[in-house]
Amino acid sequence: MSDDILTTLKILIIGQSGVGKSSLLLRFTDDIFDPDNQAATIGVDFKVKTIDIDGNLVKLAVWDTAGQERFRTLTPSYYRGAQGAILVYDVSSRASFERLDPWLQELNTYATKSNIVKMLVGNKIDKDRTVTREEGLQFARRHSMLFIEASAKSKEGVMCAFEELVQKIIQTPGLWESDHRTGFSLQEHSETEAGASWCNC
Amino acid sequence: MADVNCNLDAATKRSGNGEVLVGDDDEKSVQIFSDAAKYSYTALTALALRDLYMEDLHHHAFSREFVHNIRIHLKLPLHSDEVMLALFQGEGVQSGDVYVELVKQEGHAFAFFIVKDLVYHSVRSGKYDARTRAMILVVAKSLDIRSSLVEMMEESAVKYLTETIVPKTEAELKETLKRQKTRKYKRYALVGLATLGGGAILGLTGGLATPLIGAGLGSLLGAGTAAALSSTAGAAVIGSLFGVAGAGLSGFKMQKRVGEVEEFEIKPLGKVYAKNLHLAIAVSGWLNDQTGDQGFFIPWKNLKISQEQYCIFYESQYLLELGRAVDYLLSFAVSMAAQEALKLTILSGLISAIAWPASLLTLASVIDNPWGVCCRRSAQIGRTLAEVLISRRHGNRPVTLVGLSLGARVVFYCLLELSQRKGPEVEGLVLDAVMLGTPVTGRASTWSSLARVVSGKIVNGYCKTDWLLKFLYRSTTGHYRIAGLEPVTWAHPRMHNVDLSHIVAGHTDYAEKIDEILISLGYAEELDMASELRRSVSTMHLREKERHFKRTPSVDSFLSLHKHKVHHHIDIDELRASTSSSAPTPTPYSTSSTNGSSNI
């Protein structure tokens, strides 16, 4: 099984406290939505899930960061080597949308891979929205991010978000091939660039 | 003492109506931690274990279980296991600095509480694994807690365990009675109480540090401390930690001849001040006529690894014979000039082409024979020592082994023997292994088998100009590596090759320069002005008193009483110094993979 895995990708989920980062991840990995267990994340959580992208198995190591202010010192160190980042806001909370900028700044500052794939996710579309889809899309375009609206509760858009992100990473040359931790065979992607950006961790 | 009781009472009261429930302790001891502190605590544990054991598959199960148990102990959510395991496997962050930062952000006192809680959590199981201690020292270092303070925490843990042998409340009494129904506990309790009665096991009467630290730390540690251990079956835990079989290591003698071994005895090195949660065994090389079998003691007089240290008396007759041969060789056969020339030749790397002086070769038989005998016997002694360690006469606590010359060979063969045993009982037994000028192979593949049985540092102290060692191995081919002459080419975070060429020039220097070596390795303390002064002041003080009370018959009793006081004073001083100063002093532990350890 592990021999068939094309690569392992490091994905980071960031965003304000309470926008549903952990719920999105739980829906994605375990297909669960648990309205009773919505305690704030302590520190950083971690989940692994293998998904099939166009016939290739890709292992996702997802780091789910805490949105709370007091853990902000912790998150920067987790950006190292990440190939993808999901920035989440809550469509029913104007405030969470307006505070996207500092997160994006942090992301741009600390990401070690310059071509890291960024995705904006508007969560909780099952609720009454205060942020329109158009606004979200504009923000994403302005910062060259992927964009998707989703609901961890209703399941809508969740799988799609992760799949799209992974696809984009796979299509980005030099972003993932050099990951030293994976044991994939070279001939599968012999077309890759020689000067891949080496992860120096 | 009074302080301690106060704290115990306070803890009982705080739990509500004097009702102490089993299983409640955990809650009380961890409730001081915020979520962020708990998370950082667990993460630092995982990272310390990663730094120590990620490369050794043997220790993975242990590490995983430890992190898992800490997670449960701290009542972190179940899914936190995943992130902690990921950290252990080297994913995520590189260094623990961010967690240290987070801990300090939550409050500087948490650094202290985390290490204290780790110690208490580890001790209460009755098994103090060497790997646990190695990990605690790494965590403590990252949090700027000195290893001497860790030792005090260990002692206070022991102290509390013995305190709780006497039931405090009605509920506890009931609990104790219930426990006593199991036969095993009865036996442990009897042993525990008997030893306590004799005051021997913890040195409660003669111990310098234990009672005082109990009182000193008592107020510092707060109520949670007592709670952490209160309803654990103290006697059983103490019995397990320190060994229930009887006298422990002290005075251990071979009951019968095993193989070739004629003499093997473990003796305390100086006065054993207090039973520690960690002990050290030191092994000397050959003896000479001046010192006789005191040579087993003398090199280690300044060794400061634990308050409980031992040395091994072994095969003195043969070691003396070898010593004489070496003396003869050095004083008559080989001139000083020739010795210097030999050092240079060896250093230049022309080892295989070396031309030994004819005078040396003609006298070779003088030394070759005793050397061969001693080599064989020291290996056998090593195996015997392994046997003693496996029997756990010393209890379930880590041992650090130190040896020089043939003594290092004893240590090496002890470890090799341990590594050849299957089963988990040989793991987590030895903390550090320090081998100086070791006459054994330097083959990396042999040394790498030690990773399973040594939980802390594996130190190979070598000297490039040790011509005598080279001479003794002259019949071997150029490819044969000798650990005492060169680094062991085994890249491992816990393997430390230390070039001692700047301290020792030849093999006979090891015993003479041992203090300097031990200081440079962090296993002995340099006597600085302050402590020297303090020592002289306190002795002056004592002498004065002695004069004053010369005619009273109970001078001795007074003196011993006073001694207590003086040491009390020093201990508190030290405690203050170690809590207030943020700069870490040379602790024997530096995480091997991080920068600090380059010289070790």
PDB file of C-alpha atoms in Angstrom, chain B residues 104-264:
ATOM      1  CA  LYS B 104       6.956  31.087  29.414  1.00  0.00           C
ATOM      2  CA  GLN B 105       4.078  33.044  27.961  1.00  0.00           C
ATOM      3  CA  GLU B 106       1.745  31.123  30.230  1.00  0.00           C
ATOM      4  CA  GLY B 107       3.952  31.853  33.201  1.00  0.00           C
ATOM      5  CA  HIS B 108       7.558  31.219  34.041  1.00  0.00           C
ATOM      6  CA  ALA B 109       6.676  29.028  36.989  1.00  0.00           C
ATOM      7  CA  PHE B 110       5.223  26.480  34.603  1.00  0.00           C
ATOM      8  CA  ALA B 111       8.703  25.510  33.465  1.00  0.00           C
ATOM      9  CA  PHE B 112       9.399  24.356  36.983  1.00  0.00           C
ATOM     10  CA  PHE B 113       6.016  22.690  37.414  1.00  0.00           C
ATOM     11  CA  ILE B 114       6.298  20.791  34.167  1.00  0.00           C
ATOM     12  CA  VAL B 115       9.595  19.191  35.104  1.00  0.00           C
ATOM     13  CA  LYS B 116       8.365  18.489  38.610  1.00  0.00           C
ATOM     14  CA  ASP B 117       5.203  16.893  37.299  1.00  0.00           C
ATOM     15  CA  LEU B 118       7.213  14.807  34.843  1.00  0.00           C
ATOM     16  CA  VAL B 119       9.388  13.507  37.664  1.00  0.00           C
ATOM     17  CA  TYR B 120       6.427  12.730  39.874  1.00  0.00           C
ATOM     18  CA  HIS B 121       4.460  11.158  37.097  1.00  0.00           C
ATOM     19  CA  SER B 122       7.412   8.940  36.226  1.00  0.00           C
ATOM     20  CA  VAL B 123       8.234   7.927  39.765  1.00  0.00           C
ATOM     21  CA  ARG B 124       4.774   6.975  40.875  1.00  0.00           C
ATOM     22  CA  SER B 125       4.723   3.900  38.695  1.00  0.00           C
ATOM     23  CA  GLY B 126       7.552   2.497  40.812  1.00  0.00           C
ATOM     24  CA  LYS B 127       9.732   2.173  37.752  1.00  0.00           C
ATOM     25  CA  TYR B 128      12.099   4.972  36.987  1.00  0.00           C
ATOM     26  CA  ASP B 129      13.262   4.069  33.533  1.00  0.00           C
ATOM     27  CA  ALA B 130      16.639   5.367  32.367  1.00  0.00           C
ATOM     28  CA  ARG B 131      14.996   6.578  29.196  1.00  0.00           C
ATOM     29  CA  THR B 132      12.516   8.561  31.255  1.00  0.00           C
ATOM     30  CA  ARG B 133      15.323  10.218  33.158  1.00  0.00           C
ATOM     31  CA  ALA B 134      17.275  10.981  30.010  1.00  0.00           C
ATOM     32  CA  MET B 135      14.144  12.538  28.555  1.00  0.00           C
ATOM     33  CA  ILE B 136      13.401  14.531  31.705  1.00  0.00           C
ATOM     34  CA  LEU B 137      16.890  15.971  31.640  1.00  0.00           C
ATOM     35  CA  VAL B 138      16.450  17.024  28.034  1.00  0.00           C
ATOM     36  CA  VAL B 139      13.101  18.645  28.779  1.00  0.00           C
ATOM     37  CA  ALA B 140      14.567  20.332  31.862  1.00  0.00           C
ATOM     38  CA  LYS B 141      17.458  21.671  29.848  1.00  0.00           C
ATOM     39  CA  SER B 142      15.165  23.101  27.226  1.00  0.00           C
ATOM     40  CA  LEU B 143      13.227  24.835  29.994  1.00  0.00           C
ATOM     41  CA  ASP B 144      16.404  26.127  31.661  1.00  0.00           C
ATOM     42  CA  ILE B 145      15.971  23.952  34.723  1.00  0.00           C
ATOM     43  CA  ARG B 146      19.303  22.768  36.069  1.00  0.00           C
ATOM     44  CA  SER B 147      19.928  19.082  36.484  1.00  0.00           C
ATOM     45  CA  SER B 148      20.716  19.626  40.153  1.00  0.00           C
ATOM     46  CA  LEU B 149      17.194  20.886  40.586  1.00  0.00           C
ATOM     47  CA  VAL B 150      15.858  17.831  38.797  1.00  0.00           C
ATOM     48  CA  GLU B 151      17.756  15.748  41.319  1.00  0.00           C
ATOM     49  CA  MET B 152      16.105  17.633  44.132  1.00  0.00           C
ATOM     50  CA  MET B 153      12.725  17.022  42.600  1.00  0.00           C
ATOM     51  CA  GLU B 154      13.525  13.330  42.465  1.00  0.00           C
ATOM     52  CA  GLU B 155      14.497  13.380  46.088  1.00  0.00           C
ATOM     53  CA  SER B 156      11.400  15.204  47.121  1.00  0.00           C
ATOM     54  CA  ALA B 157       9.328  12.674  45.184  1.00  0.00           C
ATOM     55  CA  VAL B 158      10.947   9.910  47.194  1.00  0.00           C
ATOM     56  CA  LYS B 159      10.368  11.889  50.319  1.00  0.00           C
ATOM     57  CA  TYR B 160       6.669  12.224  49.645  1.00  0.00           C
ATOM     58  CA  LEU B 161       6.365   8.578  48.838  1.00  0.00           C
ATOM     59  CA  THR B 162       7.758   7.628  52.209  1.00  0.00           C
ATOM     60  CA  GLU B 163       5.648  10.219  53.971  1.00  0.00           C
ATOM     61  CA  THR B 164       2.521   8.693  52.619  1.00  0.00           C
ATOM     62  CA  ILE B 165       3.244   5.299  54.066  1.00  0.00           C
ATOM     63  CA  VAL B 166       1.540   6.614  57.161  1.00  0.00           C
ATOM     64  CA  PRO B 167      -2.099   7.028  56.248  1.00  0.00           C
ATOM     65  CA  LYS B 168      -3.356  10.549  56.694  1.00  0.00           C
ATOM     66  CA  THR B 169      -7.104  10.486  56.607  1.00  0.00           C
ATOM     67  CA  GLU B 170      -9.860   8.028  57.262  1.00  0.00           C
ATOM     68  CA  ALA B 171     -10.522   7.574  53.600  1.00  0.00           C
ATOM     69  CA  GLU B 172      -6.894   6.871  52.947  1.00  0.00           C
ATOM     70  CA  LEU B 173      -6.775   4.451  55.807  1.00  0.00           C
ATOM     71  CA  LYS B 174      -9.653   2.559  54.292  1.00  0.00           C
ATOM     72  CA  GLU B 175      -7.925   2.545  50.992  1.00  0.00           C
ATOM     73  CA  THR B 176      -4.732   1.288  52.528  1.00  0.00           C
ATOM     74  CA  LEU B 177      -6.533  -1.510  54.298  1.00  0.00           C
ATOM     75  CA  LYS B 178      -8.170  -2.489  51.068  1.00  0.00           C
ATOM     76  CA  ARG B 179      -4.826  -2.597  49.362  1.00  0.00           C
ATOM     77  CA  GLN B 180      -3.297  -4.676  52.060  1.00  0.00           C
ATOM     78  CA  LYS B 181      -5.624  -7.478  51.171  1.00  0.00           C
ATOM     79  CA  THR B 182      -3.430  -8.272  48.239  1.00  0.00           C
ATOM     80  CA  ARG B 183      -0.587 -10.364  49.452  1.00  0.00           C
ATOM     81  CA  LYS B 184       1.985  -8.727  47.293  1.00  0.00           C
ATOM     82  CA  TYR B 185       1.379  -5.367  48.792  1.00  0.00           C
ATOM     83  CA  LYS B 186       1.702  -6.774  52.266  1.00  0.00           C
ATOM     84  CA  ARG B 187       5.106  -8.032  51.446  1.00  0.00           C
ATOM     85  CA  TYR B 188       6.226  -4.731  49.965  1.00  0.00           C
ATOM     86  CA  ALA B 189       4.781  -2.836  52.877  1.00  0.00           C
ATOM     87  CA  LEU B 190       6.654  -4.971  55.331  1.00  0.00           C
ATOM     88  CA  VAL B 191       9.878  -4.441  53.504  1.00  0.00           C
ATOM     89  CA  GLY B 192       9.175  -0.764  53.139  1.00  0.00           C
ATOM     90  CA  LEU B 193       8.344  -0.227  56.767  1.00  0.00           C
ATOM     91  CA  ALA B 194      11.176  -2.355  58.000  1.00  0.00           C
ATOM     92  CA  THR B 195      13.675  -0.387  56.023  1.00  0.00           C
ATOM     93  CA  LEU B 196      12.131   2.855  57.132  1.00  0.00           C
ATOM     94  CA  GLY B 197      12.404   1.756  60.725  1.00  0.00           C
ATOM     95  CA  GLY B 198      16.065   1.209  60.234  1.00  0.00           C
ATOM     96  CA  GLY B 199      16.246   4.577  58.600  1.00  0.00           C
ATOM     97  CA  ALA B 200      18.587   3.066  56.110  1.00  0.00           C
ATOM     98  CA  ILE B 201      16.839   3.063  52.818  1.00  0.00           C
ATOM     99  CA  LEU B 202      16.492   6.757  52.408  1.00  0.00           C
ATOM    100  CA  GLY B 203      19.158   7.920  54.734  1.00  0.00           C
ATOM    101  CA  LEU B 204      16.483   9.890  56.501  1.00  0.00           C
ATOM    102  CA  THR B 205      18.642  10.246  59.540  1.00  0.00           C
ATOM    103  CA  GLY B 206      22.079  10.480  58.033  1.00  0.00           C
ATOM    104  CA  GLY B 207      20.996  11.970  54.752  1.00  0.00           C
ATOM    105  CA  LEU B 208      22.068  15.508  54.215  1.00  0.00           C
ATOM    106  CA  ALA B 209      19.683  16.533  51.568  1.00  0.00           C
ATOM    107  CA  THR B 210      16.545  14.513  51.804  1.00  0.00           C
ATOM    108  CA  PRO B 211      14.802  15.888  54.877  1.00  0.00           C
ATOM    109  CA  LEU B 212      15.878  19.401  54.122  1.00  0.00           C
ATOM    110  CA  ILE B 213      14.804  19.340  50.559  1.00  0.00           C
ATOM    111  CA  GLY B 214      11.503  17.954  51.644  1.00  0.00           C
ATOM    112  CA  ALA B 215      11.042  20.979  53.831  1.00  0.00           C
ATOM    113  CA  GLY B 216      12.570  23.428  51.410  1.00  0.00           C
ATOM    114  CA  LEU B 217      10.794  22.282  48.322  1.00  0.00           C
ATOM    115  CA  GLY B 218       7.622  21.553  50.205  1.00  0.00           C
ATOM    116  CA  SER B 219       6.564  25.137  50.242  1.00  0.00           C
ATOM    117  CA  LEU B 220       7.886  25.702  46.766  1.00  0.00           C
ATOM    118  CA  LEU B 221       6.153  22.789  45.189  1.00  0.00           C
ATOM    119  CA  GLY B 222       2.785  23.641  46.591  1.00  0.00           C
ATOM    120  CA  ALA B 223      -0.143  21.497  47.427  1.00  0.00           C
ATOM    121  CA  GLY B 224      -0.446  19.767  44.122  1.00  0.00           C
ATOM    122  CA  THR B 225       2.755  17.938  44.793  1.00  0.00           C
ATOM    123  CA  ALA B 226       1.520  15.998  47.720  1.00  0.00           C
ATOM    124  CA  ALA B 227      -1.643  15.197  45.883  1.00  0.00           C
ATOM    125  CA  ALA B 228       0.273  13.818  42.964  1.00  0.00           C
ATOM    126  CA  LEU B 229       1.576  10.988  45.012  1.00  0.00           C
ATOM    127  CA  SER B 230      -0.523  10.802  48.122  1.00  0.00           C
ATOM    128  CA  SER B 231      -2.638   7.767  47.530  1.00  0.00           C
ATOM    129  CA  THR B 232      -0.058   5.805  45.644  1.00  0.00           C
ATOM    130  CA  ALA B 233       1.057   2.876  47.701  1.00  0.00           C
ATOM    131  CA  GLY B 234       4.187   4.587  48.884  1.00  0.00           C
ATOM    132  CA  ALA B 235       5.901   1.568  50.310  1.00  0.00           C
ATOM    133  CA  ALA B 236       5.323  -0.514  47.238  1.00  0.00           C
ATOM    134  CA  VAL B 237       6.645   2.205  44.999  1.00  0.00           C
ATOM    135  CA  ILE B 238       9.666   2.820  47.170  1.00  0.00           C
ATOM    136  CA  GLY B 239      10.316  -0.886  47.294  1.00  0.00           C
ATOM    137  CA  SER B 240      10.190  -1.104  43.564  1.00  0.00           C
ATOM    138  CA  LEU B 241      12.362   1.913  42.985  1.00  0.00           C
ATOM    139  CA  PHE B 242      15.092   1.027  45.400  1.00  0.00           C
ATOM    140  CA  GLY B 243      14.947  -2.709  45.227  1.00  0.00           C
ATOM    141  CA  VAL B 244      13.288  -4.894  47.819  1.00  0.00           C
ATOM    142  CA  ALA B 245      15.790  -7.669  47.793  1.00  0.00           C
ATOM    143  CA  GLY B 246      17.793  -6.324  50.681  1.00  0.00           C
ATOM    144  CA  ALA B 247      21.026  -4.459  50.862  1.00  0.00           C
ATOM    145  CA  GLY B 248      21.052  -3.316  47.267  1.00  0.00           C
ATOM    146  CA  LEU B 249      24.377  -3.025  45.563  1.00  0.00           C
ATOM    147  CA  SER B 250      26.393  -2.069  48.579  1.00  0.00           C
ATOM    148  CA  GLY B 251      28.776  -4.794  49.508  1.00  0.00           C
ATOM    149  CA  PHE B 252      27.619  -7.053  46.742  1.00  0.00           C
ATOM    150  CA  LYS B 253      30.048  -9.905  46.466  1.00  0.00           C
ATOM    151  CA  MET B 254      30.243 -12.848  44.212  1.00  0.00           C
ATOM    152  CA  GLN B 255      28.714 -15.700  46.087  1.00  0.00           C
ATOM    153  CA  LYS B 256      30.447 -18.250  44.002  1.00  0.00           C
ATOM    154  CA  ARG B 257      33.081 -18.232  41.378  1.00  0.00           C
ATOM    155  CA  VAL B 258      31.670 -17.588  37.973  1.00  0.00           C
ATOM    156  CA  GLY B 259      33.895 -18.603  35.145  1.00  0.00           C
ATOM    157  CA  GLU B 260      37.323 -17.173  35.661  1.00  0.00           C
ATOM    158  CA  VAL B 261      36.287 -14.380  37.994  1.00  0.00           C
ATOM    159  CA  GLU B 262      38.039 -14.517  41.333  1.00  0.00           C
ATOM    160  CA  GLU B 263      37.223 -11.170  42.786  1.00  0.00           C
ATOM    161  CA  PHE B 264      34.215  -8.990  42.221  1.00  0.00           C
TER     162      PHE B 264
END
